[in-house]
mmCIF file of C-alpha atoms and ligand atoms in Angstrom:
data_model
loop_
_atom_site.group_PDB
_atom_site.id
_atom_site.type_symbol
_atom_site.label_atom_id
_atom_site.label_comp_id
_atom_site.label_asym_id
_atom_site.label_seq_id
_atom_site.Cartn_x
_atom_site.Cartn_y
_atom_site.Cartn_z
ATOM 1 C CA MET A 97 23.065 17.452 20.666
ATOM 2 C CA THR A 98 26.435 15.885 21.444
ATOM 3 C CA LYS A 99 28.856 14.968 18.720
ATOM 4 C CA LYS A 100 28.331 11.249 19.367
ATOM 5 C CA ASN A 101 24.549 11.563 18.981
ATOM 6 C CA THR A 102 24.801 13.497 15.739
ATOM 7 C CA LYS A 103 26.957 10.758 14.322
ATOM 8 C CA SER A 104 24.610 7.950 15.338
ATOM 9 C CA VAL A 105 21.605 9.814 13.892
ATOM 10 C CA GLN A 106 23.405 10.284 10.598
ATOM 11 C CA LYS A 107 24.373 6.656 10.477
ATOM 12 C CA THR A 108 20.950 5.154 11.157
ATOM 13 C CA LEU A 109 19.713 3.175 8.156
ATOM 14 C CA ARG A 110 16.028 4.012 7.743
ATOM 15 C CA THR A 111 13.168 1.623 6.949
ATOM 16 C CA ALA A 112 11.999 3.834 4.091
ATOM 17 C CA GLY A 113 13.048 6.843 2.087
ATOM 18 C CA PRO A 114 12.013 8.433 -1.191
ATOM 19 C CA ASN A 115 13.861 8.895 -4.473
ATOM 20 C CA ILE A 116 13.736 12.630 -5.198
ATOM 21 C CA ASP A 117 15.705 14.016 -8.132
ATOM 22 C CA ILE A 118 15.970 17.327 -9.982
ATOM 23 C CA GLN A 119 13.112 16.399 -12.363
ATOM 24 C CA ASP A 120 10.824 15.931 -9.358
ATOM 25 C CA CYS A 121 11.844 19.336 -8.008
ATOM 26 C CA ASN A 122 11.347 21.032 -11.374
ATOM 27 C CA SER A 123 7.912 19.493 -11.800
ATOM 28 C CA VAL A 124 6.757 20.765 -8.388
ATOM 29 C CA TYR A 125 8.316 24.165 -9.074
ATOM 30 C CA ARG A 126 6.328 24.456 -12.309
ATOM 31 C CA ALA A 127 3.098 23.532 -10.533
ATOM 32 C CA VAL A 128 3.618 26.100 -7.776
ATOM 33 C CA GLN A 129 4.176 28.759 -10.419
ATOM 34 C CA THR A 130 1.333 27.915 -12.799
ATOM 35 C CA SER A 131 -1.359 25.787 -11.126
ATOM 36 C CA TRP A 132 -3.845 28.411 -10.105
ATOM 37 C CA ASN A 133 -7.318 29.589 -11.138
ATOM 38 C CA ASP A 134 -8.443 27.854 -14.346
ATOM 39 C CA LYS A 135 -5.170 25.879 -14.474
ATOM 40 C CA ALA A 136 -5.486 24.496 -10.929
ATOM 41 C CA TYR A 137 -6.072 20.882 -12.023
ATOM 42 C CA MET A 138 -3.770 20.462 -15.032
ATOM 43 C CA PHE A 139 -1.270 18.246 -13.222
ATOM 44 C CA VAL A 140 -4.032 16.382 -11.373
ATOM 45 C CA GLU A 141 -5.780 15.461 -14.616
ATOM 46 C CA GLN A 142 -2.544 14.440 -16.332
ATOM 47 C CA PHE A 143 -1.482 12.363 -13.315
ATOM 48 C CA GLU A 144 -4.872 10.579 -13.296
ATOM 49 C CA ARG A 145 -4.612 9.799 -17.030
ATOM 50 C CA ASN A 146 -1.024 8.561 -16.790
ATOM 51 C CA PHE A 147 -1.700 6.464 -13.693
ATOM 52 C CA ALA A 148 -4.776 4.850 -15.273
ATOM 53 C CA GLU A 149 -2.719 3.989 -18.331
ATOM 54 C CA TYR A 150 0.132 2.609 -16.228
ATOM 55 C CA ALA A 151 -2.165 0.399 -14.123
ATOM 56 C CA GLY A 152 -4.248 -0.640 -17.132
ATOM 57 C CA VAL A 153 -7.542 0.644 -15.778
ATOM 58 C CA ARG A 154 -10.245 2.921 -17.202
ATOM 59 C CA TYR A 155 -10.705 5.505 -14.470
ATOM 60 C CA ALA A 156 -8.413 7.020 -11.860
ATOM 61 C CA LEU A 157 -9.292 9.650 -9.261
ATOM 62 C CA THR A 158 -6.616 11.409 -7.188
ATOM 63 C CA THR A 159 -7.211 11.698 -3.452
ATOM 64 C CA SER A 160 -5.552 13.218 -0.394
ATOM 65 C CA GLY A 161 -4.344 9.764 0.658
ATOM 66 C CA GLY A 162 -4.933 6.030 0.546
ATOM 67 C CA THR A 163 -7.220 6.248 3.567
ATOM 68 C CA GLY A 164 -9.456 8.821 1.863
ATOM 69 C CA ALA A 165 -9.564 6.647 -1.262
ATOM 70 C CA LEU A 166 -10.719 3.651 0.824
ATOM 71 C CA ILE A 167 -13.477 5.679 2.516
ATOM 72 C CA LEU A 168 -14.665 6.939 -0.890
ATOM 73 C CA ALA A 169 -14.572 3.372 -2.241
ATOM 74 C CA LEU A 170 -16.776 2.057 0.583
ATOM 75 C CA ALA A 171 -19.183 4.992 0.326
ATOM 76 C CA SER A 172 -19.405 4.739 -3.474
ATOM 77 C CA LEU A 173 -20.432 1.092 -3.145
ATOM 78 C CA GLY A 174 -23.156 2.146 -0.711
ATOM 79 C CA ILE A 175 -21.631 0.280 2.239
ATOM 80 C CA GLY A 176 -22.803 1.603 5.599
ATOM 81 C CA ASN A 177 -24.797 0.898 8.746
ATOM 82 C CA GLY A 178 -25.463 -2.777 9.425
ATOM 83 C CA ASP A 179 -23.042 -4.009 6.754
ATOM 84 C CA GLU A 180 -19.972 -6.157 7.370
ATOM 85 C CA VAL A 181 -16.675 -5.953 5.482
ATOM 86 C CA ILE A 182 -14.097 -8.758 5.705
ATOM 87 C CA LEU A 183 -10.429 -7.749 5.841
ATOM 88 C CA PRO A 184 -7.196 -9.375 7.057
ATOM 89 C CA ASP A 185 -6.624 -9.243 10.821
ATOM 90 C CA MET A 186 -2.915 -8.428 10.381
ATOM 91 C CA GLY A 187 -2.794 -5.344 8.176
ATOM 92 C CA PHE A 188 -2.680 -1.556 8.316
ATOM 93 C CA TYR A 189 -4.993 -0.537 11.207
ATOM 94 C CA GLY A 190 -6.384 2.406 9.221
ATOM 95 C CA CYS A 191 -8.313 -0.056 7.055
ATOM 96 C CA ALA A 192 -10.634 -1.020 9.911
ATOM 97 C CA ASN A 193 -11.073 2.674 10.681
ATOM 98 C CA THR A 194 -12.264 3.371 7.124
ATOM 99 C CA ILE A 195 -14.951 0.687 7.516
ATOM 100 C CA ARG A 196 -16.045 2.196 10.842
ATOM 101 C CA THR A 197 -16.067 5.675 9.286
ATOM 102 C CA VAL A 198 -18.898 4.703 6.900
ATOM 103 C CA GLY A 199 -20.782 3.014 9.765
ATOM 104 C CA ALA A 200 -20.058 -0.609 8.797
ATOM 105 C CA THR A 201 -18.408 -3.356 10.866
ATOM 106 C CA PRO A 202 -14.924 -4.745 10.137
ATOM 107 C CA VAL A 203 -14.680 -8.552 10.334
ATOM 108 C CA PHE A 204 -11.169 -9.936 10.682
ATOM 109 C CA ALA A 205 -10.048 -12.995 8.701
ATOM 110 C CA ASP A 206 -6.662 -14.670 9.063
ATOM 111 C CA ILE A 207 -3.704 -14.264 6.694
ATOM 112 C CA GLU A 208 -1.494 -16.684 4.752
ATOM 113 C CA SER A 209 1.849 -17.383 6.420
ATOM 114 C CA GLU A 210 3.912 -16.932 3.263
ATOM 115 C CA SER A 211 2.410 -13.805 1.650
ATOM 116 C CA TRP A 212 1.132 -12.131 4.855
ATOM 117 C CA CYS A 213 -2.060 -11.364 2.846
ATOM 118 C CA ILE A 214 -5.666 -12.448 3.526
ATOM 119 C CA ASP A 215 -6.416 -16.198 3.435
ATOM 120 C CA PRO A 216 -9.344 -16.936 1.062
ATOM 121 C CA CYS A 217 -10.402 -19.998 3.148
ATOM 122 C CA SER A 218 -10.661 -17.780 6.211
ATOM 123 C CA ILE A 219 -12.755 -15.252 4.230
ATOM 124 C CA GLU A 220 -15.318 -17.993 3.502
ATOM 125 C CA LYS A 221 -15.604 -18.842 7.195
ATOM 126 C CA HIS A 222 -16.502 -15.245 8.062
ATOM 127 C CA ILE A 223 -19.265 -14.630 5.523
ATOM 128 C CA THR A 224 -22.687 -13.880 7.060
ATOM 129 C CA LYS A 225 -25.964 -12.452 5.735
ATOM 130 C CA LYS A 226 -24.615 -8.996 6.565
ATOM 131 C CA THR A 227 -21.366 -9.310 4.582
ATOM 132 C CA LYS A 228 -21.227 -6.796 1.721
ATOM 133 C CA ALA A 229 -17.578 -6.641 0.711
ATOM 134 C CA ILE A 230 -14.082 -8.064 0.990
ATOM 135 C CA MET A 231 -11.122 -5.731 1.456
ATOM 136 C CA PRO A 232 -7.911 -7.615 0.646
ATOM 137 C CA ILE A 233 -4.699 -5.754 1.469
ATOM 138 C CA TRP A 234 -1.585 -5.974 -0.721
ATOM 139 C CA SER A 235 0.431 -5.974 2.510
ATOM 140 C CA TYR A 236 3.949 -4.524 2.179
ATOM 141 C CA GLY A 237 3.427 -4.634 -1.598
ATOM 142 C CA ASN A 238 2.882 -8.386 -1.585
ATOM 143 C CA VAL A 239 0.362 -10.260 -3.710
ATOM 144 C CA PRO A 240 -2.911 -11.665 -2.305
ATOM 145 C CA SER A 241 -4.456 -14.840 -3.822
ATOM 146 C CA MET A 242 -6.632 -12.773 -6.156
ATOM 147 C CA ASP A 243 -8.162 -15.640 -8.195
ATOM 148 C CA ASP A 244 -9.500 -17.354 -5.074
ATOM 149 C CA ILE A 245 -10.600 -14.073 -3.505
ATOM 150 C CA MET A 246 -12.518 -13.083 -6.662
ATOM 151 C CA ARG A 247 -14.098 -16.560 -6.834
ATOM 152 C CA VAL A 248 -15.330 -16.306 -3.212
ATOM 153 C CA ALA A 249 -16.628 -12.788 -3.940
ATOM 154 C CA LYS A 250 -18.500 -13.913 -7.045
ATOM 155 C CA GLU A 251 -20.027 -16.992 -5.398
ATOM 156 C CA ASN A 252 -21.312 -14.862 -2.535
ATOM 157 C CA LYS A 253 -22.141 -11.705 -4.550
ATOM 158 C CA LEU A 254 -19.732 -9.535 -2.561
ATOM 159 C CA ALA A 255 -17.991 -6.359 -3.666
ATOM 160 C CA VAL A 256 -14.181 -6.277 -3.595
ATOM 161 C CA ILE A 257 -12.239 -3.172 -2.566
ATOM 162 C CA GLU A 258 -8.524 -3.749 -2.968
ATOM 163 C CA ASP A 259 -6.300 -1.912 -0.545
ATOM 164 C CA ALA A 260 -3.364 -1.778 -2.939
ATOM 165 C CA CYS A 261 -1.964 1.252 -1.113
ATOM 166 C CA PRO A 262 1.685 0.104 -1.003
ATOM 167 C CA ALA A 263 1.501 -1.899 -4.248
ATOM 168 C CA VAL A 264 2.232 0.402 -7.190
ATOM 169 C CA GLY A 265 4.263 -1.881 -9.472
ATOM 170 C CA SER A 266 2.899 -5.163 -7.999
ATOM 171 C CA TYR A 267 1.105 -7.655 -10.230
ATOM 172 C CA TYR A 268 -0.923 -10.847 -10.028
ATOM 173 C CA LYS A 269 -0.552 -12.842 -13.257
ATOM 174 C CA ASP A 270 0.361 -9.781 -15.330
ATOM 175 C CA LYS A 271 -2.538 -7.680 -14.098
ATOM 176 C CA HIS A 272 -1.673 -4.669 -11.961
ATOM 177 C CA ALA A 273 -2.615 -4.453 -8.267
ATOM 178 C CA GLY A 274 -5.931 -2.749 -7.588
ATOM 179 C CA THR A 275 -7.549 -3.707 -10.909
ATOM 180 C CA PHE A 276 -9.276 -7.000 -9.954
ATOM 181 C CA GLY A 277 -12.086 -5.843 -7.699
ATOM 182 C CA ASP A 278 -14.730 -3.127 -8.045
ATOM 183 C CA ILE A 279 -12.345 -0.446 -6.784
ATOM 184 C CA GLY A 280 -8.618 -0.314 -6.004
ATOM 185 C CA CYS A 281 -6.871 2.200 -3.749
ATOM 186 C CA PHE A 282 -3.269 3.426 -3.685
ATOM 187 C CA SER A 283 -1.191 5.621 -1.385
ATOM 188 C CA PHE A 284 1.629 8.015 -2.254
ATOM 189 C CA GLN A 285 2.550 8.816 1.360
ATOM 190 C CA GLY A 286 6.241 9.524 1.890
ATOM 191 C CA ALA A 287 7.314 5.979 2.804
ATOM 192 C CA LYS A 288 5.666 4.348 -0.211
ATOM 193 C CA ILE A 289 7.447 3.255 -3.397
ATOM 194 C CA MET A 290 6.443 6.475 -5.193
ATOM 195 C CA THR A 291 5.310 9.576 -3.373
ATOM 196 C CA THR A 292 3.382 12.808 -3.775
ATOM 197 C CA GLY A 293 4.262 13.912 -0.219
ATOM 198 C CA LEU A 294 0.819 12.820 0.897
ATOM 199 C CA GLY A 295 -1.721 11.544 -1.590
ATOM 200 C CA GLY A 296 -3.622 8.634 -3.014
ATOM 201 C CA MET A 297 -5.539 7.283 -5.990
ATOM 202 C CA LEU A 298 -8.826 5.442 -6.478
ATOM 203 C CA VAL A 299 -9.090 3.302 -9.617
ATOM 204 C CA THR A 300 -11.987 1.425 -11.198
ATOM 205 C CA ASN A 301 -13.204 0.084 -14.526
ATOM 206 C CA ASN A 302 -16.800 0.929 -13.613
ATOM 207 C CA LYS A 303 -17.931 4.311 -14.919
ATOM 208 C CA ALA A 304 -20.869 4.633 -12.504
ATOM 209 C CA LEU A 305 -18.610 3.948 -9.506
ATOM 210 C CA TYR A 306 -16.072 6.473 -10.779
ATOM 211 C CA GLU A 307 -18.771 9.144 -11.186
ATOM 212 C CA LYS A 308 -20.120 8.362 -7.719
ATOM 213 C CA ALA A 309 -16.663 8.558 -6.114
ATOM 214 C CA LYS A 310 -16.035 11.863 -7.865
ATOM 215 C CA LEU A 311 -19.348 13.296 -6.680
ATOM 216 C CA LEU A 312 -18.771 12.100 -3.103
ATOM 217 C CA ASN A 313 -15.266 13.596 -3.141
ATOM 218 C CA ASN A 314 -16.727 16.964 -4.048
ATOM 219 C CA HIS A 315 -18.968 17.250 -0.948
ATOM 220 C CA GLY A 316 -21.781 15.639 -2.944
ATOM 221 C CA VAL A 317 -21.843 18.732 -5.130
ATOM 222 C CA GLU A 318 -22.400 18.255 -8.860
ATOM 223 C CA LYS A 319 -21.802 21.778 -10.148
ATOM 224 C CA ASP A 320 -22.438 25.409 -9.253
ATOM 225 C CA PHE A 321 -22.378 24.539 -5.532
ATOM 226 C CA ASN A 322 -25.570 22.499 -5.888
ATOM 227 C CA GLN A 323 -25.401 19.642 -3.377
ATOM 228 C CA LEU A 324 -27.064 16.356 -4.392
ATOM 229 C CA CYS A 325 -26.018 14.104 -1.468
ATOM 230 C CA PHE A 326 -23.765 13.957 1.580
ATOM 231 C CA GLY A 327 -20.104 13.869 0.696
ATOM 232 C CA TYR A 328 -16.454 14.199 1.568
ATOM 233 C CA SER A 329 -13.436 16.185 0.458
ATOM 234 C CA PHE A 330 -10.305 14.076 -0.020
ATOM 235 C CA ASP A 331 -8.775 16.146 -2.797
ATOM 236 C CA MET A 332 -5.238 16.214 -4.121
ATOM 237 C CA SER A 333 -3.638 19.520 -5.113
ATOM 238 C CA ASP A 334 -1.790 20.118 -8.379
ATOM 239 C CA ILE A 335 1.416 20.669 -6.401
ATOM 240 C CA ASN A 336 1.261 17.093 -5.088
ATOM 241 C CA ALA A 337 0.144 15.730 -8.455
ATOM 242 C CA ALA A 338 3.158 17.353 -10.130
ATOM 243 C CA LEU A 339 5.448 15.272 -7.908
ATOM 244 C CA GLY A 340 3.378 12.146 -8.606
ATOM 245 C CA LEU A 341 3.621 12.727 -12.333
ATOM 246 C CA SER A 342 7.414 12.881 -12.299
ATOM 247 C CA GLN A 343 7.698 9.956 -9.848
ATOM 248 C CA LEU A 344 5.488 7.800 -12.091
ATOM 249 C CA LYS A 345 7.873 8.397 -15.013
ATOM 250 C CA LYS A 346 10.586 6.435 -13.177
ATOM 251 C CA ILE A 347 8.373 3.821 -11.488
ATOM 252 C CA ASP A 348 10.053 0.910 -13.315
ATOM 253 C CA LYS A 349 13.419 1.994 -11.918
ATOM 254 C CA LEU A 350 11.979 2.387 -8.399
ATOM 255 C CA VAL A 351 10.460 -1.114 -8.517
ATOM 256 C CA GLU A 352 13.672 -2.631 -9.876
ATOM 257 C CA LYS A 353 15.627 -1.110 -6.972
ATOM 258 C CA LYS A 354 13.191 -2.562 -4.390
ATOM 259 C CA GLN A 355 13.380 -5.958 -6.051
ATOM 260 C CA THR A 356 17.186 -5.819 -5.949
ATOM 261 C CA ILE A 357 17.096 -4.945 -2.239
ATOM 262 C CA TYR A 358 14.808 -7.938 -1.614
ATOM 263 C CA LYS A 359 17.043 -10.281 -3.587
ATOM 264 C CA THR A 360 20.118 -9.248 -1.600
ATOM 265 C CA TYR A 361 18.299 -9.741 1.731
ATOM 266 C CA LYS A 362 16.954 -13.079 0.560
ATOM 267 C CA ASN A 363 20.461 -14.290 -0.248
ATOM 268 C CA THR A 364 21.887 -13.168 3.103
ATOM 269 C CA ILE A 365 19.224 -13.403 5.858
ATOM 270 C CA THR A 366 18.863 -16.768 7.592
ATOM 271 C CA LYS A 367 15.785 -15.954 9.728
ATOM 272 C CA PRO A 368 12.147 -16.524 8.607
ATOM 273 C CA PHE A 369 11.557 -13.837 6.048
ATOM 274 C CA LEU A 370 8.599 -12.343 4.162
ATOM 275 C CA LYS A 371 8.506 -14.070 0.776
ATOM 276 C CA PHE A 372 7.891 -11.681 -2.126
ATOM 277 C CA ASP A 373 8.601 -14.070 -4.999
ATOM 278 C CA SER A 374 6.135 -16.920 -4.485
ATOM 279 C CA MET A 375 4.712 -15.510 -7.693
ATOM 280 C CA THR A 376 6.919 -14.178 -10.475
ATOM 281 C CA ARG A 377 6.426 -12.535 -13.840
ATOM 282 C CA GLN A 378 8.395 -11.815 -16.992
ATOM 283 C CA VAL A 379 9.524 -8.320 -17.902
ATOM 284 C CA TYR A 380 11.070 -7.213 -21.161
ATOM 285 C CA SER A 381 13.996 -4.865 -20.813
ATOM 286 C CA GLY A 382 15.101 -2.141 -23.227
ATOM 287 C CA ASP A 383 18.028 -4.283 -24.419
ATOM 288 C CA GLY A 384 15.660 -6.998 -25.648
ATOM 289 C CA GLY A 385 16.284 -9.342 -22.692
ATOM 290 C CA ILE A 386 13.564 -11.128 -20.724
ATOM 291 C CA TYR A 387 13.865 -11.176 -16.952
ATOM 292 C CA ILE A 388 11.964 -13.156 -14.338
ATOM 293 C CA VAL A 389 11.144 -10.816 -11.451
ATOM 294 C CA PRO A 390 8.967 -11.094 -8.327
ATOM 295 C CA ALA A 391 5.294 -10.300 -9.002
ATOM 296 C CA SER A 392 5.525 -8.072 -5.937
ATOM 297 C CA ASN A 393 7.123 -4.620 -5.955
ATOM 298 C CA CYS A 394 8.977 -5.788 -2.778
ATOM 299 C CA TRP A 395 8.084 -2.511 -1.077
ATOM 300 C CA MET A 396 9.075 -3.236 2.511
ATOM 301 C CA ASN A 397 10.947 -6.272 3.788
ATOM 302 C CA GLY A 398 9.916 -8.164 6.900
ATOM 303 C CA VAL A 399 11.567 -10.712 9.153
ATOM 304 C CA LEU A 400 10.315 -12.771 12.101
ATOM 305 C CA VAL A 401 12.205 -12.601 15.407
ATOM 306 C CA LYS A 402 11.604 -14.287 18.780
ATOM 307 C CA ASN A 403 11.699 -11.220 21.001
ATOM 308 C CA ARG A 404 10.690 -8.183 19.002
ATOM 309 C CA LYS A 405 11.396 -5.512 21.626
ATOM 310 C CA LYS A 406 14.891 -6.831 22.315
ATOM 311 C CA ALA A 407 15.660 -7.332 18.638
ATOM 312 C CA ARG A 408 14.626 -3.797 17.715
ATOM 313 C CA LYS A 409 16.763 -2.369 20.548
ATOM 314 C CA THR A 410 19.823 -4.316 19.390
ATOM 315 C CA LEU A 411 19.249 -3.297 15.784
ATOM 316 C CA LEU A 412 18.903 0.388 16.686
ATOM 317 C CA GLU A 413 22.101 0.243 18.749
ATOM 318 C CA ASN A 414 23.762 -0.984 15.570
ATOM 319 C CA GLY A 415 22.333 1.881 13.525
ATOM 320 C CA VAL A 416 19.445 -0.064 11.980
ATOM 321 C CA ASP A 417 15.974 1.526 12.042
ATOM 322 C CA THR A 418 13.033 -0.934 12.195
ATOM 323 C CA ARG A 419 9.243 -0.865 12.554
ATOM 324 C CA ASN A 420 6.869 -3.300 14.173
ATOM 325 C CA VAL A 421 4.832 -5.283 11.711
ATOM 326 C CA PHE A 422 1.190 -4.280 12.308
ATOM 327 C CA TYR A 423 -0.491 -5.802 15.379
ATOM 328 C CA PRO A 424 -3.589 -7.870 14.585
ATOM 329 C CA MET A 425 -6.421 -5.326 14.524
ATOM 330 C CA SER A 426 -8.622 -7.638 16.608
ATOM 331 C CA SER A 427 -6.115 -7.263 19.475
ATOM 332 C CA PHE A 428 -7.030 -3.586 19.917
ATOM 333 C CA PRO A 429 -9.418 -2.550 22.745
ATOM 334 C CA MET A 430 -12.202 -1.532 20.319
ATOM 335 C CA TYR A 431 -12.542 -5.121 19.084
ATOM 336 C CA LYS A 432 -12.750 -8.676 20.431
ATOM 337 C CA LYS A 433 -9.631 -10.878 20.303
ATOM 338 C CA LYS A 434 -9.889 -13.497 17.589
ATOM 339 C CA ASN A 435 -8.483 -16.917 16.921
ATOM 340 C CA ASN A 436 -6.420 -15.954 13.862
ATOM 341 C CA PRO A 437 -3.165 -17.797 14.669
ATOM 342 C CA VAL A 438 -1.124 -16.652 11.668
ATOM 343 C CA SER A 439 -2.051 -12.984 12.173
ATOM 344 C CA TYR A 440 -1.098 -13.199 15.858
ATOM 345 C CA GLU A 441 2.182 -15.022 15.171
ATOM 346 C CA ILE A 442 3.333 -12.556 12.510
ATOM 347 C CA GLY A 443 1.696 -9.489 14.099
ATOM 348 C CA TYR A 444 3.661 -10.000 17.326
ATOM 349 C CA HIS A 445 6.965 -11.287 15.951
ATOM 350 C CA GLY A 446 7.435 -9.432 12.673
ATOM 351 C CA ILE A 447 9.645 -6.402 12.133
ATOM 352 C CA ASN A 448 10.216 -4.363 9.002
ATOM 353 C CA ILE A 449 13.859 -3.743 8.165
ATOM 354 C CA PRO A 450 15.419 -0.936 6.089
ATOM 355 C CA SER A 451 14.100 -0.993 2.514
ATOM 356 C CA GLY A 452 14.574 2.616 1.373
ATOM 357 C CA ASP A 453 15.605 3.547 -2.142
ATOM 358 C CA SER A 454 19.074 4.790 -1.151
ATOM 359 C CA LEU A 455 20.325 1.508 0.437
ATOM 360 C CA THR A 456 23.560 0.108 -0.984
ATOM 361 C CA ALA A 457 24.400 -3.594 -1.319
ATOM 362 C CA ASP A 458 27.058 -3.249 1.414
ATOM 363 C CA GLN A 459 24.530 -1.716 3.788
ATOM 364 C CA ILE A 460 22.035 -4.528 3.128
ATOM 365 C CA ILE A 461 24.680 -7.175 3.787
ATOM 366 C CA TYR A 462 25.631 -5.349 7.008
ATOM 367 C CA ILE A 463 21.954 -5.251 8.124
ATOM 368 C CA SER A 464 21.614 -8.977 7.351
ATOM 369 C CA SER A 465 24.644 -9.747 9.520
ATOM 370 C CA VAL A 466 23.125 -7.856 12.467
ATOM 371 C CA VAL A 467 19.763 -9.619 11.948
ATOM 372 C CA ASN A 468 21.401 -13.050 11.695
ATOM 373 C CA ALA A 469 23.306 -12.456 14.962
ATOM 374 C CA LEU A 470 20.102 -11.688 16.941
HETATM 375 C C1 LIG B 777 0.057 3.353 3.469
HETATM 376 C C2 LIG B 777 -1.104 2.470 3.590
HETATM 377 C C3 LIG B 777 -2.400 2.978 3.770
HETATM 378 C C4 LIG B 777 -2.696 4.431 4.057
HETATM 379 O O1 LIG B 777 -2.369 5.337 3.097
HETATM 380 P P1 LIG B 777 -2.342 6.899 3.443
HETATM 381 O O2 LIG B 777 -1.998 7.541 2.151
HETATM 382 O O3 LIG B 777 -1.302 7.088 4.509
HETATM 383 O O4 LIG B 777 -3.703 7.278 3.917
HETATM 384 C C5 LIG B 777 -3.463 2.095 3.785
HETATM 385 N N1 LIG B 777 -3.274 0.779 3.653
HETATM 386 C C6 LIG B 777 -2.044 0.248 3.490
HETATM 387 C C7 LIG B 777 -1.909 -1.225 3.333
HETATM 388 C C8 LIG B 777 -0.925 1.060 3.460
HETATM 389 O O5 LIG B 777 0.286 0.503 3.333
#
């Protein structure tokens, strides 16, 4: 590698990036040393308890990732062949895959232009006799219209599986993401607000669903290798859970940093921009003050540009890493193109800009200036 290249690589401002400190390292070190044989699940069990308490939910089950949690959620609700599940067209493509994995059919509804989350009116238009569930996505950590979604679900007797994968620390009216529907799913993949390396969590208030998900995640085996039904294995190891446990301890700080990054972008970017603070909430700080903060954890910022390919090239030349916002899933060759205008507008013109934990205010202002000059 030439000297010039090394420099440009070092200087690139990344879209994501974790916050790893000495406590995180010590926690993992302890797990590697001690988490074996009869102590193999000590950190897993503690992480599940602490996460359930943090999210305000009865049961939490660690998984190998958000995707595994979503598959378990669908399977636990008995969704399979011949069933339809409604999800937003513009969202993480893996969601449609999870629905296909259990043999059901994904049905793509449009999104709202401000939140980039599923539009409840569009959900209603896509309900058929075969519809069994709605899978709203807390896209980029943002907040779906949960009251309306739950109303549509109730009126039509549909299950709700919340893909809250990127939304640890996001709320709708003071209730944590993932706790409205039958089951909520989270991801702790390396780009997310808190990480376990790879990993995920399934949460529910329904004991029967929790027991079912647990059984299915153990190959359908109850105990002593006695298999009761078909199953999966999306387990998390204690080594990953140890990192999750120490990350969760500082989640308020991680969310505050993301919200500060958003606020700085919001004050400096002049292009159409993903709005994270349509909904707000009050938080009480240690010093007795009350602050109004976005209801969203502001995980990853997004901006709309005219020519995405050109814009991303210019940004990279200026040391700014970006990602495409997700294409509408219905645009992929496995599906039929749909008339979901908002999903297609945002899915083809959106880019995610650097939102990692280590960004400084000066760097954000610099990125804004490059974006504004596009
Ligand atoms: C990250 C993410 C996932 C997938 O999580 P993994 O842990 O990578 O399997 C699913 N849905 C959304 C919305 C995500 O952001």
